[in-house]
Structure formats: C-alpha cells, structure tokens
PDB file of C-alpha atoms in Angstrom:
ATOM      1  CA  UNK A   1       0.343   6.558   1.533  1.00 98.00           C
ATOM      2  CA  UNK A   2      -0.964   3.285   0.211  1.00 98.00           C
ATOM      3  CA  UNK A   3      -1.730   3.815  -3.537  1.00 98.00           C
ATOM      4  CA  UNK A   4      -3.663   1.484  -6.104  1.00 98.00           C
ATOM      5  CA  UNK A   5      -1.336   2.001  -8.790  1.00 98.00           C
ATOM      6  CA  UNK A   6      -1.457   3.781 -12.225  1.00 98.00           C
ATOM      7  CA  UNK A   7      -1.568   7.258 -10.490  1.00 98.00           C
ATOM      8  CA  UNK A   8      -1.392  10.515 -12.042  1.00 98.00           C
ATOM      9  CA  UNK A   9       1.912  11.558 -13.279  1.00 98.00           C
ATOM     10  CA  UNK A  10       1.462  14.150 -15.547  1.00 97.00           C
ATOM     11  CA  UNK A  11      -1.843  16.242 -14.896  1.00 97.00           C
ATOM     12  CA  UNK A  12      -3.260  17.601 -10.951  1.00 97.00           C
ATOM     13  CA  UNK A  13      -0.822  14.650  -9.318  1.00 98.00           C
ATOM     14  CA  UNK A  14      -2.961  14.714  -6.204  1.00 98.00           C
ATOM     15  CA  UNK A  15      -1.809  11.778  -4.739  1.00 98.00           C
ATOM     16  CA  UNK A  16       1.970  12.258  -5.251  1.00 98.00           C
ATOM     17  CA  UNK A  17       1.540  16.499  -4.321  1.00 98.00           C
ATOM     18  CA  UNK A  18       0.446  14.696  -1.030  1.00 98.00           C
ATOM     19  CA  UNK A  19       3.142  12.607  -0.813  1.00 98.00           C
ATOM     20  CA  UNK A  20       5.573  15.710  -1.302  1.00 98.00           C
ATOM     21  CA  UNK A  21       3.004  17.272   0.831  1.00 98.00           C
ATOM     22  CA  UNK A  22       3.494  14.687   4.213  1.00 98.00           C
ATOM     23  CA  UNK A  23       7.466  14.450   2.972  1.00 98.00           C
ATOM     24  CA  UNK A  24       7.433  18.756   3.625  1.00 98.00           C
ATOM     25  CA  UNK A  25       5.569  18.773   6.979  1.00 97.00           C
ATOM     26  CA  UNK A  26       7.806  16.334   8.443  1.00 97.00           C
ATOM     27  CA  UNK A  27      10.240  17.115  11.061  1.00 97.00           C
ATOM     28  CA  UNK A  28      12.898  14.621   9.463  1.00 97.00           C
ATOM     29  CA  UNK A  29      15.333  15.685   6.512  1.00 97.00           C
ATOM     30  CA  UNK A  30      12.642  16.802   3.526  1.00 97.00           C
ATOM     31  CA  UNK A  31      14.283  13.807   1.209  1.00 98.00           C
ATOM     32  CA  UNK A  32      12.276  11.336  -0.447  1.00 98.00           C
ATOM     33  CA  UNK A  33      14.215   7.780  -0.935  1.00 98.00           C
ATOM     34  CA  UNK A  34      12.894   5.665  -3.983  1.00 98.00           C
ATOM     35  CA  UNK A  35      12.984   2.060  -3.636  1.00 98.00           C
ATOM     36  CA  UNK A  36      12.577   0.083  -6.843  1.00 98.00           C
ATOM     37  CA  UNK A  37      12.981  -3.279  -5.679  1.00 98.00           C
ATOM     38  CA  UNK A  38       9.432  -4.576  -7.140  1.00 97.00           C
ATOM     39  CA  UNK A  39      10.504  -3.681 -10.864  1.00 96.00           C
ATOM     40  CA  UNK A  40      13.210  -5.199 -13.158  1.00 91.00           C
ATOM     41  CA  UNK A  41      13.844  -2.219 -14.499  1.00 91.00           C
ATOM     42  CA  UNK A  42      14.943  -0.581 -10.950  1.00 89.00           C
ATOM     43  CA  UNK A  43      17.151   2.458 -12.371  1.00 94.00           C
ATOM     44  CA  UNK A  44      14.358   3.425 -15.427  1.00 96.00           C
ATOM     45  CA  UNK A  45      11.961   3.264 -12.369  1.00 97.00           C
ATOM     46  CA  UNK A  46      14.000   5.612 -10.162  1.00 97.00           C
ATOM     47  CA  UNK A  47      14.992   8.200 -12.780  1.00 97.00           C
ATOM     48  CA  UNK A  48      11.287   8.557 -13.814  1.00 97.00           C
ATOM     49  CA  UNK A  49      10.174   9.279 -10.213  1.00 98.00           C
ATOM     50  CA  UNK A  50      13.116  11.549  -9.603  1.00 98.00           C
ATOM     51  CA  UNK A  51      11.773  13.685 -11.857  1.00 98.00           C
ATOM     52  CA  UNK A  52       8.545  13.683 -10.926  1.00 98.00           C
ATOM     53  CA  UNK A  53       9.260  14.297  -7.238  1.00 98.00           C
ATOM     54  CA  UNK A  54      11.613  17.116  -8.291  1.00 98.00           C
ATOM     55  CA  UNK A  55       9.175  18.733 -10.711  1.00 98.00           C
ATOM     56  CA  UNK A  56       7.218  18.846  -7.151  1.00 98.00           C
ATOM     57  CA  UNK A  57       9.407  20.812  -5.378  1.00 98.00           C
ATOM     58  CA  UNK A  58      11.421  18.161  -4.032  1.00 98.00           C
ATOM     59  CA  UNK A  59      15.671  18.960  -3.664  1.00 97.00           C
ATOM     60  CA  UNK A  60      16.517  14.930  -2.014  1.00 98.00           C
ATOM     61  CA  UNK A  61      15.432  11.943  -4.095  1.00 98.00           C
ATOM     62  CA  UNK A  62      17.362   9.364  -3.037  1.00 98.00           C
ATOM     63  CA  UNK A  63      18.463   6.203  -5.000  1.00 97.00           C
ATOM     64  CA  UNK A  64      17.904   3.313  -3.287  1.00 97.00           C
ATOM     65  CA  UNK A  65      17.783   0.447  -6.207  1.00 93.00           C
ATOM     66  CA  UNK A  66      18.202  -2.583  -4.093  1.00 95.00           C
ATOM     67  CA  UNK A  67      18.123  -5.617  -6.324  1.00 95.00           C
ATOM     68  CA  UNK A  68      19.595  -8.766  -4.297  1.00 97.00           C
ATOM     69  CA  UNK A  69      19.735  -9.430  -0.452  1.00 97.00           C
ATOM     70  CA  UNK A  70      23.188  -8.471  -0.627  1.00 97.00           C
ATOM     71  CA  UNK A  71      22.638  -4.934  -0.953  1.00 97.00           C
ATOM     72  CA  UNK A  72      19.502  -4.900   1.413  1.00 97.00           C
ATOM     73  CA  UNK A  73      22.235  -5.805   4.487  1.00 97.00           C
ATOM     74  CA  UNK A  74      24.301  -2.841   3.365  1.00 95.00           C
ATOM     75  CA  UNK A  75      24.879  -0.117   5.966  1.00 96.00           C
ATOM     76  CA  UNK A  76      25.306   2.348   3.696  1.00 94.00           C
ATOM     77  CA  UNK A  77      21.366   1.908   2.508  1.00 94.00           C
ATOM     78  CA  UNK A  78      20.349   1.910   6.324  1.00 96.00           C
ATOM     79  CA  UNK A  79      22.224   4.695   6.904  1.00 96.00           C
ATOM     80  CA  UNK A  80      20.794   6.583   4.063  1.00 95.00           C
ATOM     81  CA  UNK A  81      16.792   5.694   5.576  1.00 97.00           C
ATOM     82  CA  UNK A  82      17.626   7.073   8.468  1.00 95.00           C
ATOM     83  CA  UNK A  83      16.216  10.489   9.309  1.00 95.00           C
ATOM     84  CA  UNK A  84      14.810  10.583   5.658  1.00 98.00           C
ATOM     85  CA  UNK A  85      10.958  11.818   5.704  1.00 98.00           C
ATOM     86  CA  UNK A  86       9.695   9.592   3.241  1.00 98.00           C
ATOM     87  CA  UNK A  87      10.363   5.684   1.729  1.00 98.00           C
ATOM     88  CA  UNK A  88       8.421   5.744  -1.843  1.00 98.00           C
ATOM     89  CA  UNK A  89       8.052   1.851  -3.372  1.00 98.00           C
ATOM     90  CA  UNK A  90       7.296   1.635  -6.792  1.00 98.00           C
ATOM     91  CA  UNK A  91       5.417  -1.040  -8.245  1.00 97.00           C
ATOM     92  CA  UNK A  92       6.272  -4.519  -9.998  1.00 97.00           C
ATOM     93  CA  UNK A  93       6.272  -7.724  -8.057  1.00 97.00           C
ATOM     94  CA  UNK A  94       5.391  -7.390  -4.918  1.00 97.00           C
ATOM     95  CA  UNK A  95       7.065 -10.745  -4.007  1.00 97.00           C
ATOM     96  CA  UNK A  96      10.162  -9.113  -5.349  1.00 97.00           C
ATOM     97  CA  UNK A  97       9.656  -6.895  -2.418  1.00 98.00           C
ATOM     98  CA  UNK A  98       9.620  -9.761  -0.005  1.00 98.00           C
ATOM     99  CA  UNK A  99      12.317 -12.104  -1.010  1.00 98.00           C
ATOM    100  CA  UNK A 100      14.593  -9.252  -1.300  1.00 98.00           C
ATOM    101  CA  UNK A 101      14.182  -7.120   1.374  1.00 98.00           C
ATOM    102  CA  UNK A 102      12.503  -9.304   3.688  1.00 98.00           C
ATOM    103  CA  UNK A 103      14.109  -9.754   7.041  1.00 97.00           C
ATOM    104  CA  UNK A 104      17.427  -7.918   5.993  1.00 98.00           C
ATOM    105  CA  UNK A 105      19.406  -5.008   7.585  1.00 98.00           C
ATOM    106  CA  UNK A 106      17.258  -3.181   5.254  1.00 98.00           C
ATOM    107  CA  UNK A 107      13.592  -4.212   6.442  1.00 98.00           C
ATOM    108  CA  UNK A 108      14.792  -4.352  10.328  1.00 98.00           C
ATOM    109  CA  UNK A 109      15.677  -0.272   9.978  1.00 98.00           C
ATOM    110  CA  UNK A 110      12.564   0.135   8.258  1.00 98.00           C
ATOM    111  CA  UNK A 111       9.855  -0.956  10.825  1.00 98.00           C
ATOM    112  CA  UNK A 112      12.064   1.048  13.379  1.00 98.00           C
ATOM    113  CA  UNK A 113      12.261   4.114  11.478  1.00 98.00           C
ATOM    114  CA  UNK A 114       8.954   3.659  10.720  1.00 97.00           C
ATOM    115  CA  UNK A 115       8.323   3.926  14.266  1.00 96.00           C
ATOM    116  CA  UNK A 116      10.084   6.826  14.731  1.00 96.00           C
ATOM    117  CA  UNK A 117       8.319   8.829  12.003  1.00 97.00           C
ATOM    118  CA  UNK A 118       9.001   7.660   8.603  1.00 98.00           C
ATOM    119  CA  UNK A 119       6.567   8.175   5.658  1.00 98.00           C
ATOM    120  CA  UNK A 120       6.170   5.068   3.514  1.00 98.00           C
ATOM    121  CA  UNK A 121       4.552   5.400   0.247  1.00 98.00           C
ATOM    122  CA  UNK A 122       4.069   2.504  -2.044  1.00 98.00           C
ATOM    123  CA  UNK A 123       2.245   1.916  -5.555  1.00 98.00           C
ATOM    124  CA  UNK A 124       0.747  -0.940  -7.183  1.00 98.00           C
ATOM    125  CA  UNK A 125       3.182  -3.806  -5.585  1.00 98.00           C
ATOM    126  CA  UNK A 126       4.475  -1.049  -2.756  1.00 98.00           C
ATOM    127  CA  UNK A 127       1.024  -1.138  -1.921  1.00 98.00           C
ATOM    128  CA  UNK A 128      -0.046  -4.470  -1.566  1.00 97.00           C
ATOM    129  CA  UNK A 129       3.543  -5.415   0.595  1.00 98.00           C
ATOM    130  CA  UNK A 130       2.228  -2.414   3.161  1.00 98.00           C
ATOM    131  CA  UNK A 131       0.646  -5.944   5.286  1.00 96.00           C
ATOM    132  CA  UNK A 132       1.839  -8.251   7.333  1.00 94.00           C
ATOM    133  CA  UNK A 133      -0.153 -11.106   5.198  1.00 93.00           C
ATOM    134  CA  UNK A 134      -0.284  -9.889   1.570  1.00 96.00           C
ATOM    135  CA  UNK A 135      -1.905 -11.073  -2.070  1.00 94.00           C
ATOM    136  CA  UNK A 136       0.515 -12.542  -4.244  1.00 93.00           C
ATOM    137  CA  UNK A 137      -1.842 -13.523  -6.806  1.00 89.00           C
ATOM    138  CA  UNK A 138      -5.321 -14.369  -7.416  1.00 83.00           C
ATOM    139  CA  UNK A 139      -7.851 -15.369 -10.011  1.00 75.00           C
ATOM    140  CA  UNK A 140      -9.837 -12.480 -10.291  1.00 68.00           C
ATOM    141  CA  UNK A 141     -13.043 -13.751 -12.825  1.00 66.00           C
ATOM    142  CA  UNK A 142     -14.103 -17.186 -10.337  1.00 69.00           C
ATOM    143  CA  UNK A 143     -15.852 -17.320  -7.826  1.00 73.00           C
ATOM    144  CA  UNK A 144     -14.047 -16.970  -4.273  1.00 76.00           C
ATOM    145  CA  UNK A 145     -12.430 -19.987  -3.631  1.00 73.00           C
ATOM    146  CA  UNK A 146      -9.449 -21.097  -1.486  1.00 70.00           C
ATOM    147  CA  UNK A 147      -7.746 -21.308  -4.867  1.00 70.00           C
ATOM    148  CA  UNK A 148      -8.786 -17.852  -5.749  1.00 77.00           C
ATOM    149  CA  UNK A 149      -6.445 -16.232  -3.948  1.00 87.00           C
ATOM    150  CA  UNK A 150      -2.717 -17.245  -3.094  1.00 89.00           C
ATOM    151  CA  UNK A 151      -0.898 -15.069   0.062  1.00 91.00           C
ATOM    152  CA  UNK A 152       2.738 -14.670   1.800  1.00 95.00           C
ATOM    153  CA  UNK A 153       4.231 -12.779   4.481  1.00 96.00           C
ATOM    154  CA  UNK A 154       4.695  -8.982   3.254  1.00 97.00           C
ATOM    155  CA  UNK A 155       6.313  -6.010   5.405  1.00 98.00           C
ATOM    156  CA  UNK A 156       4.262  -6.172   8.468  1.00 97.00           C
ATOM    157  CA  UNK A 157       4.084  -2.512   8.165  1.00 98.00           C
ATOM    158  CA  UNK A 158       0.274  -2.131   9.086  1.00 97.00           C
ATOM    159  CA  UNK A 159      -0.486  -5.138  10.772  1.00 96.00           C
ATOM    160  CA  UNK A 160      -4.352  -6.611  10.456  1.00 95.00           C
ATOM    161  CA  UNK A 161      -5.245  -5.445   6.756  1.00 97.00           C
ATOM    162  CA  UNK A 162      -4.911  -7.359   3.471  1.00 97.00           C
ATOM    163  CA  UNK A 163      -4.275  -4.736   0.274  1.00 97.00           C
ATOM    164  CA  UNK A 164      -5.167  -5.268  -2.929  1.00 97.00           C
ATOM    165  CA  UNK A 165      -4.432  -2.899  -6.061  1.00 97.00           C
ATOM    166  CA  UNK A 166      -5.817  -2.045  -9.532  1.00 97.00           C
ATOM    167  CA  UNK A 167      -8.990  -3.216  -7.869  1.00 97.00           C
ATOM    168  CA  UNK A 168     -12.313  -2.311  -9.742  1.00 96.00           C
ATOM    169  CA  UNK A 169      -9.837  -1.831 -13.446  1.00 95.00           C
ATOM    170  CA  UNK A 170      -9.204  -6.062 -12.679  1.00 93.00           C
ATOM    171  CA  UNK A 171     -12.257  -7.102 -11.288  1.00 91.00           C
ATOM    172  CA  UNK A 172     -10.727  -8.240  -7.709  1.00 93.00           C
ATOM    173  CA  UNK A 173     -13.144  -8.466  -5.346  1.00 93.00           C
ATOM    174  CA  UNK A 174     -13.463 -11.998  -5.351  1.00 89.00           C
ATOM    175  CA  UNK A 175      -9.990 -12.788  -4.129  1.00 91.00           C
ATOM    176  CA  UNK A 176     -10.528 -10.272  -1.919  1.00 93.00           C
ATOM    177  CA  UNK A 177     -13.291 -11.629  -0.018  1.00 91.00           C
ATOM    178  CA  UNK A 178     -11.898 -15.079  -0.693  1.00 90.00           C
ATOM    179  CA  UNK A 179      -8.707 -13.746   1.634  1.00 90.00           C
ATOM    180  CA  UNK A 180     -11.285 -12.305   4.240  1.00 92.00           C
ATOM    181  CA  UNK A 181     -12.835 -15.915   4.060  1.00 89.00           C
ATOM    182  CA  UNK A 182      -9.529 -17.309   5.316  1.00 87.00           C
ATOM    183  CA  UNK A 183      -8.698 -14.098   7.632  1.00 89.00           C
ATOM    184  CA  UNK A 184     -12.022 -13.045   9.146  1.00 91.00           C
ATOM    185  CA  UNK A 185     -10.229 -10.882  11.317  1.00 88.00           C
ATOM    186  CA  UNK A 186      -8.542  -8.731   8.852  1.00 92.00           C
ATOM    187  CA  UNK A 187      -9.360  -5.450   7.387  1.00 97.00           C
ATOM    188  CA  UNK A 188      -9.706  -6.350   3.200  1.00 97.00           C
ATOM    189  CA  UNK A 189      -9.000  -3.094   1.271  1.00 98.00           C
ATOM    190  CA  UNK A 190      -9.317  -2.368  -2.302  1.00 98.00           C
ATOM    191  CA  UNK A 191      -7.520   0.573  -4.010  1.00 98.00           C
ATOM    192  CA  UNK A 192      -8.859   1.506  -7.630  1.00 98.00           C
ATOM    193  CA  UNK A 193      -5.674   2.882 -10.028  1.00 98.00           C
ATOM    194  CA  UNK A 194      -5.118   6.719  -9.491  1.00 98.00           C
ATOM    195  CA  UNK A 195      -6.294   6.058  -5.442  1.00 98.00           C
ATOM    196  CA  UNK A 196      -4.895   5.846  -2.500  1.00 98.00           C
ATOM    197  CA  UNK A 197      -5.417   6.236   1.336  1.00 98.00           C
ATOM    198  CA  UNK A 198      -3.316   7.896   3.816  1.00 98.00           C
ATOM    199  CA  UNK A 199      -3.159   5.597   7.120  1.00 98.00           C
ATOM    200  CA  UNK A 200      -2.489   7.197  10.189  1.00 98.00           C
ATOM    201  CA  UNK A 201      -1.724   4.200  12.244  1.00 96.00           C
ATOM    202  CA  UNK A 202      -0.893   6.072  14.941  1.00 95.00           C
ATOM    203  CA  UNK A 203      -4.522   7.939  15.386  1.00 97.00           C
ATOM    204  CA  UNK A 204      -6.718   5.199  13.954  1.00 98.00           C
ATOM    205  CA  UNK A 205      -7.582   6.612  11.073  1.00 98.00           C
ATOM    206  CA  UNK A 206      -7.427   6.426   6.964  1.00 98.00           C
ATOM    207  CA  UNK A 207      -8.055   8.802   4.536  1.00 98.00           C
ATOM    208  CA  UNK A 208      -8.889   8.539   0.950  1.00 98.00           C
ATOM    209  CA  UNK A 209      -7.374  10.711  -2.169  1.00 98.00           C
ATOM    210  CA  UNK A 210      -7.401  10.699  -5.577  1.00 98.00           C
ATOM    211  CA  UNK A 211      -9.766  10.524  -8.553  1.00 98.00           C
ATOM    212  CA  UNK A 212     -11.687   7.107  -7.777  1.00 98.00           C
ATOM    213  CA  UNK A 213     -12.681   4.920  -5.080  1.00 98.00           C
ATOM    214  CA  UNK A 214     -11.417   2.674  -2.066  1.00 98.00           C
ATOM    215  CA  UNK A 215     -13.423  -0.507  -1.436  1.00 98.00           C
ATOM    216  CA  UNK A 216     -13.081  -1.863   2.361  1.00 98.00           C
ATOM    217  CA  UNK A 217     -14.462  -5.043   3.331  1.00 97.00           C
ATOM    218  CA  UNK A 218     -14.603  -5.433   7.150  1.00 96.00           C
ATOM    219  CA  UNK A 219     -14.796  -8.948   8.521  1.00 91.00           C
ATOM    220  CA  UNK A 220     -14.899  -8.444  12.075  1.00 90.00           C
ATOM    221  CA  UNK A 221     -18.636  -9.125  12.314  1.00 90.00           C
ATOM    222  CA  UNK A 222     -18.602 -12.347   9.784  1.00 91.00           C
ATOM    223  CA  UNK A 223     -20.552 -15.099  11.404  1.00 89.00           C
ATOM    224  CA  UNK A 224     -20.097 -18.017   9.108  1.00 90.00           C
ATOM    225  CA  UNK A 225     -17.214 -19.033   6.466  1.00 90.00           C
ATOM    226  CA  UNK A 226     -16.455 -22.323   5.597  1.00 87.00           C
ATOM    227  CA  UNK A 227     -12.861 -21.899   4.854  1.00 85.00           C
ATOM    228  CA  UNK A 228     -11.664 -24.536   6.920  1.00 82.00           C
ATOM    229  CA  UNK A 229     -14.105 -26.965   5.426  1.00 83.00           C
ATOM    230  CA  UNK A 230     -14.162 -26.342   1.851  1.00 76.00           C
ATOM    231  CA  UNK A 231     -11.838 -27.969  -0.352  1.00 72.00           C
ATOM    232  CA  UNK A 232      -9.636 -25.879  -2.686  1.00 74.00           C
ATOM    233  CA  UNK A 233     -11.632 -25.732  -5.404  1.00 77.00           C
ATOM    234  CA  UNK A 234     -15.114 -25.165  -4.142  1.00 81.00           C
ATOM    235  CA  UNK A 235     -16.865 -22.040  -3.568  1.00 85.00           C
ATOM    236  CA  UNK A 236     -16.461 -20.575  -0.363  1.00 87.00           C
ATOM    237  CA  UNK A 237     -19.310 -19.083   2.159  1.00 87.00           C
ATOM    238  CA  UNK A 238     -19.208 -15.964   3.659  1.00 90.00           C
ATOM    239  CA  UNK A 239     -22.038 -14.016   5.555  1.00 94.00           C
ATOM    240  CA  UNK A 240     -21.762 -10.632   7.602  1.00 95.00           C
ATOM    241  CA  UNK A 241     -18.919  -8.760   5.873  1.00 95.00           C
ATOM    242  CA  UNK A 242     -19.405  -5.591   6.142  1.00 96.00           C
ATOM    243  CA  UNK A 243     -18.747  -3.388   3.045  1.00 97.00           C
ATOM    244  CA  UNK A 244     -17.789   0.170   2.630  1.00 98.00           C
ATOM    245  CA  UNK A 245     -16.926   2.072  -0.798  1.00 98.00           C
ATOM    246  CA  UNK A 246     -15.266   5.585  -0.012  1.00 98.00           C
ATOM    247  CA  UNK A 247     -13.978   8.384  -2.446  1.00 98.00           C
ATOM    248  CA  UNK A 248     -11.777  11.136  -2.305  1.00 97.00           C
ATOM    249  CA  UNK A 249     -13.045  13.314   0.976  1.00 97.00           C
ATOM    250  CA  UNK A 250     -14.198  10.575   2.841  1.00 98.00           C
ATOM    251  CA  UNK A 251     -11.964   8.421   5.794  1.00 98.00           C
ATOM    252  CA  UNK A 252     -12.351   5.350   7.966  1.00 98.00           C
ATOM    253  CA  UNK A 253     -11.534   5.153  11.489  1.00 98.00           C
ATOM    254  CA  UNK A 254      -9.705   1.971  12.319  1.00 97.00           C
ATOM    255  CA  UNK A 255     -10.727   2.305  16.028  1.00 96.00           C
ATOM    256  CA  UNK A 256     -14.521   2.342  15.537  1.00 96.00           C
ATOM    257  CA  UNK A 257     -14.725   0.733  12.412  1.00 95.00           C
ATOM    258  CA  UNK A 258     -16.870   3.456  10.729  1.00 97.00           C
ATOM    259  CA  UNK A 259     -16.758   5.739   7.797  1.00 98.00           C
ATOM    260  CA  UNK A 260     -16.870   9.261   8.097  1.00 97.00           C
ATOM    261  CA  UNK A 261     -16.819  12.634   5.587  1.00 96.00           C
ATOM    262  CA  UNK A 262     -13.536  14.242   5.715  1.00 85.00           C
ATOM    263  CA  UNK A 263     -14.944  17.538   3.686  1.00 66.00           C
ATOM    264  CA  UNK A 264     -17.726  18.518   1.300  1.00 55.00           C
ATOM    265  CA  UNK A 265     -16.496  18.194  -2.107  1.00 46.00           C
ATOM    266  CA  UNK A 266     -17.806  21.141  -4.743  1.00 40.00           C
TER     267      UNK A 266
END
C-alpha cells in the first residue's frame, strides 16, 4: 500500500482499515511493524500509529524506530520482520529512509521477506522510497527541467516506477514528467494526500483507494525527449506520454498498461 500522505486518521480511515485489512488476510503473524526512520521524531511517530492500528483491531504493533545504520544491522530488528504480515513506513525524509536503511541487514531481510509475502505500507516519504529510482526533491512551480527534479537510489521494492506524494495539494507534475523525461521507461505515479494504491506486483495489477485521485504518467510510448541534450536549466521536450487519472474504484494493470473499473461506485 503506497499512500500519498496526509491520510485519514480520525474519520472512515479507508486506506489504513485496508492496511489492517491485507495485515488480517495474511497467512503470516497478524502484526503490523512501524518503521519511523523518515521522521525525527521516530517514537512520537510510532506511538501515534500504535494507536491508530490498535483502535483498528490490531493486537501486534511493533516498534521498529531505527535511527542510525547501527541499529538497521541488528538481528534482533531482522528477526522481528520476519514472519510479520505487514512493514508500515511513516513519512518524513525519504532520504532518511535511504541512508539509513539502505543496504543494511535491515533492507537485505526486507526485499526477501518481501518476497516471501510481506505487506509494505508506506506514507508520504514511505511512499516515494517504494522505487528503485526515487524523487528526492523537486521544484514543483517551473517548468520541467533537468533541474526540476533531483533523484537517488530508494528501496528497489517495485522496480520500474518513480512515486511522487502530496501530488495535486503541491502542484508536482512537472517534476514528475521532468523524471519521465530522463526515465522514459518508467512508470511516473502521482498520489494526491488521503490516496493510495495497492500494488500487486505479483499479478500485475494496482488498485486505487481513498478519497482523491492517482495520476499515472506512462512513458513507454514517448517518442521524443531531449533529456540528453538539454542543458540543466532549459526546458525539456517530451511527446507521447501517456496520461491516466484514476479514483477510488478504478485499477491499472501493469501487464497491459491499461486502466480498468474495479466497481461501480454509488
């Protein structure tokens, strides 16, 4: 469950009832593990999502506040992933994320568990480290430039998509086509606040919730950028992206590249 940040806490809590939801029907322990890396305030973050997860029904919500590299090559934090059903990041600093948990103990058991069946849920920054290539940061008011948007490794947990959060609220499409500029090949995705998409990697598909909209730029059929041209500062050319704006009850399958309607909403 990638989600665009700001999400309901306190009213229907769609997104997060389908996080318990996912975290119920799995066949691993029903525990939910809350990693707070992307936020300086890592034990505030935890205690406020412990609640919220056990106001849903949940009995396990795990601690995992994992602020240096140290702790990330701890076996006692692999040990607690494993055979948990879900991985919930909370947002912050998504490079926070990366520089602590990349390439640790920590990040090696969580591709493999992911493998094996893990849920991983992320908002805001836990969203936009879901990629293998992520945003960092971006001017969002310019024009799409190569300076528009600046990018780093993430998680390599869905490999082939650039994320990008708060997205209409901030006004980011333009680094978001300015990192499909660079990455033709990649799937851009925009996730409004209070939205998020369940990815089903494993069947190809994605599947929208909550109260706005996901934007998904697809660049597989671009036939001109000059990315490799243009300098840094000049605007950037684009032609053929294909553009798709889905709400709640509509999906996208990854395989065909096509939208499609989940359910009629009333």
């Amino acid at each position: 469950m990638i989600i665009g940040g700001n999400e309901d806490k306190t009213g229907e809590r769609v997104i997060l009832k389908r996080v318990v939801e996912l975290t119920q029907q799995s066949s691993r322990t029903p525990a939910i593990g809350v990693v707070t890396t992307a936020s300086r305030q890592g034990e505030s973050a935890y205690q406020r999502y412990h609640r919220i997860f056990a106001d849903l029904g949940v009995d396990q919500v795990l601690d995992f506040t994992l602020e240096s590299r140290k702790e990330a090559e701890a076996s006692a934090m692999v040990e607690r992933m494993v055979g948990t059903a879900t991985l919930f990041f909370s947002g912050g600093d998504q490079l926070r994320i990366t520089s602590v948990l990349g390439g640790t103990a920590f990040h090696q058991a969580l591709l493999q568990e992911h493998k094996r069946g893990l849920n991983i849920a992320g908002t805001s920054a836990g969203a936009s480290m879901m990629s293998d290539t992520m945003i960092v940061t971006g001017d969002a008011e310019e024009a799409p430039t190569k300076n528009t948007v600046h990018m780093a490794p993430g998680m390599g947990l869905w490999v082939g998509a650039v994320i990008d959060q708060h997205f209409s609220q901030r006004g980011r499409i333009g680094r978001l086509l300015s990192a499909l500029a660079q990455n033709p090949g990649i799937l851009g995705v925009g996730l409004d606040e209070d939205t998020a998409i369940e990815v089903r990697l494993d069947q190809g598909i994605v599947d929208v919730w909550g109260s706005r909209t996901v934007t998904l730029l697809d660049g597989r059929q671009v036939a001109c950028t000059n990315a490799s041209e243009s300098s840094a500062d000049r605007p950037l050319a684009i032609t053929g992206v294909t553009l798709h704006v889905l709400p709640q009850g509509y999906g996208f399958d990854l395989n065909t590249r096509r939208p499609y309607q989940r359910q009629r909403e009333d």
